[in-house]
C-alpha atoms as a PDB file:
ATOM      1  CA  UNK A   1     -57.853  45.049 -67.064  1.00  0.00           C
ATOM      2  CA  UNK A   2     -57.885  42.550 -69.626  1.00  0.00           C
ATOM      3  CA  UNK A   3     -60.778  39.810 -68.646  1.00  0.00           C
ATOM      4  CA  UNK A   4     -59.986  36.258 -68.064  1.00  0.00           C
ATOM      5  CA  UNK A   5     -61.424  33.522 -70.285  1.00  0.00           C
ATOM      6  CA  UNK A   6     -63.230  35.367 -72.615  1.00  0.00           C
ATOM      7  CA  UNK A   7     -65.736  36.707 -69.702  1.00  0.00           C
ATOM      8  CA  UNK A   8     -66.486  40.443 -69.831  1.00  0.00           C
ATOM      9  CA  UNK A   9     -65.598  42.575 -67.228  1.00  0.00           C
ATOM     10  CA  UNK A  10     -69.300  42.295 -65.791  1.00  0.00           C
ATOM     11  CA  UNK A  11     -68.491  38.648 -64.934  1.00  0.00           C
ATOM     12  CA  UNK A  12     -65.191  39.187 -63.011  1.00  0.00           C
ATOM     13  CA  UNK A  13     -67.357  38.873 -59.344  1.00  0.00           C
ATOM     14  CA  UNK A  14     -67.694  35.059 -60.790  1.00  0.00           C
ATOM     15  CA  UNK A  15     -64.295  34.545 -62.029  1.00  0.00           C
ATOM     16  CA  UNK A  16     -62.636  34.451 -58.663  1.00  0.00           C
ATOM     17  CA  UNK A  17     -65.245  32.555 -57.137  1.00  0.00           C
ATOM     18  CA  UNK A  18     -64.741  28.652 -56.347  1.00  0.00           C
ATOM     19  CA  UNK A  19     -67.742  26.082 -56.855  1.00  0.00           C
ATOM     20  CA  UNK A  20     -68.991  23.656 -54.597  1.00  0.00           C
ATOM     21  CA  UNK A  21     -67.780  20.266 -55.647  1.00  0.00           C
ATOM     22  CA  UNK A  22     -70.362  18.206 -54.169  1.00  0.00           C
ATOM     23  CA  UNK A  23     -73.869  18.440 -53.838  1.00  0.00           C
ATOM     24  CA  UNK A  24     -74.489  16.769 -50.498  1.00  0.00           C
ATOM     25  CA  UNK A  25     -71.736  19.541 -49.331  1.00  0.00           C
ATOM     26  CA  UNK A  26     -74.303  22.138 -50.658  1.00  0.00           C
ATOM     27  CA  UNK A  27     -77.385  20.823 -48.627  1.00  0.00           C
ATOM     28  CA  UNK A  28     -75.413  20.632 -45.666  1.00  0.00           C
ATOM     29  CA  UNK A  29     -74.108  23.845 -45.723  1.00  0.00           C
ATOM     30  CA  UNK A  30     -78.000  25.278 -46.257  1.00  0.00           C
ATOM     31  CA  UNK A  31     -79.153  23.171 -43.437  1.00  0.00           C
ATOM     32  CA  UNK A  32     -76.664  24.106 -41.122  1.00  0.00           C
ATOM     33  CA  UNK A  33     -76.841  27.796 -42.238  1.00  0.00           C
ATOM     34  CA  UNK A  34     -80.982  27.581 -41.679  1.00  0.00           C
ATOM     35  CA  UNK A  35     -80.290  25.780 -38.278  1.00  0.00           C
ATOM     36  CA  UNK A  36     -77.838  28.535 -36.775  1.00  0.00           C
ATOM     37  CA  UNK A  37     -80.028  31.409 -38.304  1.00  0.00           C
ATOM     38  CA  UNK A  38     -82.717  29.458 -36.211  1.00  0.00           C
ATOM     39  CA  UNK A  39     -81.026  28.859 -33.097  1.00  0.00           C
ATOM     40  CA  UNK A  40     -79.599  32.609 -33.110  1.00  0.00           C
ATOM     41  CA  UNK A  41     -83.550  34.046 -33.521  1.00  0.00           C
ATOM     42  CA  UNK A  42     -84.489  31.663 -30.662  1.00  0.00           C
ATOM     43  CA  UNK A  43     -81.624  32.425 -28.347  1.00  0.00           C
ATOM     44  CA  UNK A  44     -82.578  36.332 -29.020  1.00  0.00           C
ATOM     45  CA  UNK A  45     -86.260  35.655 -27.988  1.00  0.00           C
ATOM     46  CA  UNK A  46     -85.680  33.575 -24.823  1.00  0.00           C
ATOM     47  CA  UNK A  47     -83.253  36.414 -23.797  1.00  0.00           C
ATOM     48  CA  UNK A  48     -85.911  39.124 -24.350  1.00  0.00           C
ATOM     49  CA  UNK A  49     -88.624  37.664 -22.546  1.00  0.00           C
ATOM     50  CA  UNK A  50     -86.216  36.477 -19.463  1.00  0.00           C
ATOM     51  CA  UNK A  51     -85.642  40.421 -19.158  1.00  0.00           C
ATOM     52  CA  UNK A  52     -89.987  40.948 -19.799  1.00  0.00           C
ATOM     53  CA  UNK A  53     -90.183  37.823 -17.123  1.00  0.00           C
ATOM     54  CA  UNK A  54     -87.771  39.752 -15.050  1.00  0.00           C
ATOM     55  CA  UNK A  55     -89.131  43.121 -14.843  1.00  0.00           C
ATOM     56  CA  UNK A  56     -92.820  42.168 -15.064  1.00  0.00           C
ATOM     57  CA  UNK A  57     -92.549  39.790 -13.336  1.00  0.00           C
ATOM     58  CA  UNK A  58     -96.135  38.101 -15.025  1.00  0.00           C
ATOM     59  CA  UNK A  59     -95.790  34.521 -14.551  1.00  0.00           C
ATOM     60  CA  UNK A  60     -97.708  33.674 -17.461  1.00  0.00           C
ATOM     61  CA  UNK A  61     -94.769  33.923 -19.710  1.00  0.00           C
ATOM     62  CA  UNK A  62     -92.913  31.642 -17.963  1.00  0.00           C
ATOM     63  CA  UNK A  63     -94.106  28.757 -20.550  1.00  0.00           C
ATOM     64  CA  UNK A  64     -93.166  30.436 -23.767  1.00  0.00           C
ATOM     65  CA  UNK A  65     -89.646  32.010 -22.197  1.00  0.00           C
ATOM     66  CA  UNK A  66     -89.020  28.018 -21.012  1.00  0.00           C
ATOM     67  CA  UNK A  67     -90.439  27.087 -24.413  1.00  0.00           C
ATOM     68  CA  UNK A  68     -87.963  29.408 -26.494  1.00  0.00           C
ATOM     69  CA  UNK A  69     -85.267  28.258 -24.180  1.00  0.00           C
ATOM     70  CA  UNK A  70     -85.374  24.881 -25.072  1.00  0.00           C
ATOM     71  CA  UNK A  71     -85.945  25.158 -28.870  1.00  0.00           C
ATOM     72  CA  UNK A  72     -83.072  27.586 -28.482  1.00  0.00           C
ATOM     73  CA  UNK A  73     -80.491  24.439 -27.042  1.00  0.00           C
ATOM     74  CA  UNK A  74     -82.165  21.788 -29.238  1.00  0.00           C
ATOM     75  CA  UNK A  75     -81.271  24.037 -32.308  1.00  0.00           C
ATOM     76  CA  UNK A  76     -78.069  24.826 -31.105  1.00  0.00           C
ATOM     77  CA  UNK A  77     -77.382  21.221 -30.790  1.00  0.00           C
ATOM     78  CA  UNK A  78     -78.106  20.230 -33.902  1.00  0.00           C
ATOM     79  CA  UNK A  79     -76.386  23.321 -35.394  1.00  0.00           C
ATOM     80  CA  UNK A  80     -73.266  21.523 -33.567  1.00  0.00           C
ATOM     81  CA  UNK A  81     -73.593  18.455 -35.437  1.00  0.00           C
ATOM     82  CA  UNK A  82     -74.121  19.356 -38.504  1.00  0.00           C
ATOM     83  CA  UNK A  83     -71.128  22.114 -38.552  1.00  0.00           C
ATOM     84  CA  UNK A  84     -68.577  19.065 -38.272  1.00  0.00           C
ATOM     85  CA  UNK A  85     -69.564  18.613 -41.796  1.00  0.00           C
ATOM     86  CA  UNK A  86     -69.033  22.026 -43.599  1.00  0.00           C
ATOM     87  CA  UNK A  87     -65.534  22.392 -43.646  1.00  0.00           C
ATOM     88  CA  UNK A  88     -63.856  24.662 -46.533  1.00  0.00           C
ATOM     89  CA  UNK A  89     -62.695  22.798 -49.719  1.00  0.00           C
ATOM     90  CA  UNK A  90     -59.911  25.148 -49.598  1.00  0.00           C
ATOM     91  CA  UNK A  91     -58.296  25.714 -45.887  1.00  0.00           C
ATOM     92  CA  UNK A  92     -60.231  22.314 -44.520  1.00  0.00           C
ATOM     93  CA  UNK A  93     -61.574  24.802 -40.988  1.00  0.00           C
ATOM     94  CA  UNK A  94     -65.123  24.324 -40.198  1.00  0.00           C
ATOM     95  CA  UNK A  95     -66.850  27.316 -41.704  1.00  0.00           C
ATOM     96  CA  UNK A  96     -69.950  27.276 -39.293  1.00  0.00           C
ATOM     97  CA  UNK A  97     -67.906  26.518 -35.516  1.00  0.00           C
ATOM     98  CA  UNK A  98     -66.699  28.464 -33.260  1.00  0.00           C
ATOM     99  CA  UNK A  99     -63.264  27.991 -33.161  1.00  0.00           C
ATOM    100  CA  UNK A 100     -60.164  30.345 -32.130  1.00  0.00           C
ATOM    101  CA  UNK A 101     -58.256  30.458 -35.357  1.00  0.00           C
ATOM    102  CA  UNK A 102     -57.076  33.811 -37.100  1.00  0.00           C
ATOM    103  CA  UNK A 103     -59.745  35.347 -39.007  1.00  0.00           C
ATOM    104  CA  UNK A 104     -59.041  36.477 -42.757  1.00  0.00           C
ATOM    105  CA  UNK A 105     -59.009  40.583 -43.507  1.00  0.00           C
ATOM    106  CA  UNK A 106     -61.289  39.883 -45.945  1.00  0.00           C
ATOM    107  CA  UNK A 107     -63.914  38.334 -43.798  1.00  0.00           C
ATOM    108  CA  UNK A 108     -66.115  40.177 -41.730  1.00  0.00           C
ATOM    109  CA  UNK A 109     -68.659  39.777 -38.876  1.00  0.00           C
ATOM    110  CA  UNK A 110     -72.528  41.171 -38.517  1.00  0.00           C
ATOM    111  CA  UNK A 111     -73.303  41.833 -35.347  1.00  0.00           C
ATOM    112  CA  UNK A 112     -70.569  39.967 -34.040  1.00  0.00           C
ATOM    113  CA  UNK A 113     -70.719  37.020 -35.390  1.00  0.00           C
ATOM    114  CA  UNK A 114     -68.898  35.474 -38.636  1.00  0.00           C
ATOM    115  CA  UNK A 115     -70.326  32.367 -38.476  1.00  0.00           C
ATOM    116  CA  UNK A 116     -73.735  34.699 -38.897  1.00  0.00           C
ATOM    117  CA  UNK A 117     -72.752  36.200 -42.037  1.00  0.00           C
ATOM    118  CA  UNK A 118     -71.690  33.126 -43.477  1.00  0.00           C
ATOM    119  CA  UNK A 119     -74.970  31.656 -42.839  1.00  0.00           C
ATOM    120  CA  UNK A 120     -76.728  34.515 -43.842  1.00  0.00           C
ATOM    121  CA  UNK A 121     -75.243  35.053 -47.241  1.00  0.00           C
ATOM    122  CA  UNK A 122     -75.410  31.235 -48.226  1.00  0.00           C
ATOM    123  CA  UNK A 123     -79.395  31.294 -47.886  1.00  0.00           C
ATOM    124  CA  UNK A 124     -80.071  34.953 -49.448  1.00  0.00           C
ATOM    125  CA  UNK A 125     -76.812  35.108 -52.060  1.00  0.00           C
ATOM    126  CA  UNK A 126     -76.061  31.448 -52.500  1.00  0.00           C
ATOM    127  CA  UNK A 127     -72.356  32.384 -51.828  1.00  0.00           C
ATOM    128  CA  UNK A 128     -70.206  32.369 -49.282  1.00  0.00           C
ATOM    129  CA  UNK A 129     -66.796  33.399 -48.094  1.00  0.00           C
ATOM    130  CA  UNK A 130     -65.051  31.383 -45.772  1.00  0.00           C
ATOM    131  CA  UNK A 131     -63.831  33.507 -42.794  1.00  0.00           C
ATOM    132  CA  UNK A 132     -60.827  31.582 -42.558  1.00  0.00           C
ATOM    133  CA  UNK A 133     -59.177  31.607 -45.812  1.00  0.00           C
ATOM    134  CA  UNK A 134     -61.083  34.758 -46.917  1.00  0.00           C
ATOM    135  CA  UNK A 135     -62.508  32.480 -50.734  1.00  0.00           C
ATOM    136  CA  UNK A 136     -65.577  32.927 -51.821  1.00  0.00           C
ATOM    137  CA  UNK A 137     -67.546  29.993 -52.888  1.00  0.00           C
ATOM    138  CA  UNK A 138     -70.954  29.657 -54.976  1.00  0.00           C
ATOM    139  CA  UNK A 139     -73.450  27.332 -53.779  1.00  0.00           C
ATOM    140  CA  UNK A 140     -75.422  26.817 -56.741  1.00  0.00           C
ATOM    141  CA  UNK A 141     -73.320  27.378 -59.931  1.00  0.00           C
ATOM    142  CA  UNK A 142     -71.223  25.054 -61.976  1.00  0.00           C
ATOM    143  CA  UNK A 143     -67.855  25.526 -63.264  1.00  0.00           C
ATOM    144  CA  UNK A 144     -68.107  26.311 -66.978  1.00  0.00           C
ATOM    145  CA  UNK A 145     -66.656  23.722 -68.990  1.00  0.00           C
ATOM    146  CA  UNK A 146     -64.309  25.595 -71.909  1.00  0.00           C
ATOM    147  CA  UNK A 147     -65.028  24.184 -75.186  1.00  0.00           C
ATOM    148  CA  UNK A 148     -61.920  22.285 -77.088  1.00  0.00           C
ATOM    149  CA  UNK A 149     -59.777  24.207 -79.674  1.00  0.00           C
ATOM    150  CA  UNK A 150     -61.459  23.653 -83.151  1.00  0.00           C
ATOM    151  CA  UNK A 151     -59.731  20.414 -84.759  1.00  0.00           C
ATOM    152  CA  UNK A 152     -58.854  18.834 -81.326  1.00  0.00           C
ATOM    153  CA  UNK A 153     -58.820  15.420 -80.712  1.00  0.00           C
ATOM    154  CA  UNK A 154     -62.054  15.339 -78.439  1.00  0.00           C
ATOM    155  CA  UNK A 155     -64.153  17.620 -81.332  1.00  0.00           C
ATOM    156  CA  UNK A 156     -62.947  14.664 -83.835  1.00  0.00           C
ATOM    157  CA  UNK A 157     -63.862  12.026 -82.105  1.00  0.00           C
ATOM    158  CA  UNK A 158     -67.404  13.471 -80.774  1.00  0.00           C
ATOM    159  CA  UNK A 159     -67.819  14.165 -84.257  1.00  0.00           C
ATOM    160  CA  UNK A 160     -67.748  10.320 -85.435  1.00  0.00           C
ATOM    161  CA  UNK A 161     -64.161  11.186 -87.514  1.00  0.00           C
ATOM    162  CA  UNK A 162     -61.306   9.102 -87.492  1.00  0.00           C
ATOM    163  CA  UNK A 163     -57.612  10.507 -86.816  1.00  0.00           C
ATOM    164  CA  UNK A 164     -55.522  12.382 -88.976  1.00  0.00           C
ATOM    165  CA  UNK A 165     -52.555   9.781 -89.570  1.00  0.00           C
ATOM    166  CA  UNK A 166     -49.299  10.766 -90.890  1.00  0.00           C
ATOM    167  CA  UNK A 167     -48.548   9.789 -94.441  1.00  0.00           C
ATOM    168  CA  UNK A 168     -44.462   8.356 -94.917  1.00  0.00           C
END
């Protein structure tokens, strides 16, 4: 398959992905993606020790269960807020809610979860794919700008050089 661009065929995983257009986007999309990687760790320790609480029964683990707990709906909270703001550049769903919409074929869940994998693989890859629309988006890359054709108007002019003009 012929590559696209000039690019060699090592660089066709970038070709088809899309860039982040803003910068802000980016930092939200971290935060949020830190916050429900946070929130899902906490929610997974206050369940395990309410089953240790349970079957022990030792009351001195009541603290760091209630403890967990709360840092658990605190996080998820905030995880709340800030996934009004990550919505895809390309379909316009929130990437990190829950919502009931159709799920792409090309997206799918760990352990359950898509929201999950998105956040995972926007801190450790710096990409994403939106479960929605199935795109994949980098985090931290810009678009390559293509150079212009060699006696184009932009080269002239960056080079200090007047027009040609047409002589009658």
């Amino acid at each position: 398959m012929p590559s696209v661009g000039g690019a060699s065929s090592h660089d066709n995983h970038s070709i088809n992905m899309h860039y982040i257009k803003y910068r802000s986007f980016a930092r939200t999309m971290l935060l949020s993606s830190f916050v429900l990687i946070s929130a899902f760790l906490a929610g997974l320790t206050t369940i395990v020790l309410v089953i240790i609480l349970w079957q022990t029964g030792n009351e001195e683990l009541m603290i760091p269960t209630a403890v967990s707990g709360g840092t658990f709906l605190v996080l998820a909270l905030f995880q709340a807020i800030l996934s009004g703001k990550t919505a895809c550049q390309l379909c316009k769903t929130y990437i990190l809610r829950e919502i009931n919409c159709s799920k792409n074929v090309k997206s799918r869940p760990l352990l359950g979860s898509y929201r999950l994998r998105v956040a995972i693989t926007t801190i450790f890859k710096g990409s994403y794919r939106c479960p929605y629309c199935g795109e994949e988006f980098n985090i931290w890359a810009k678009p390559k700008m293509t150079q212009p054709a060699q006696g184009s108007i932009a080269r002239t002019r960056k080079a200090g050089k007047s027009l040609p003009t047409k002589k009658h």
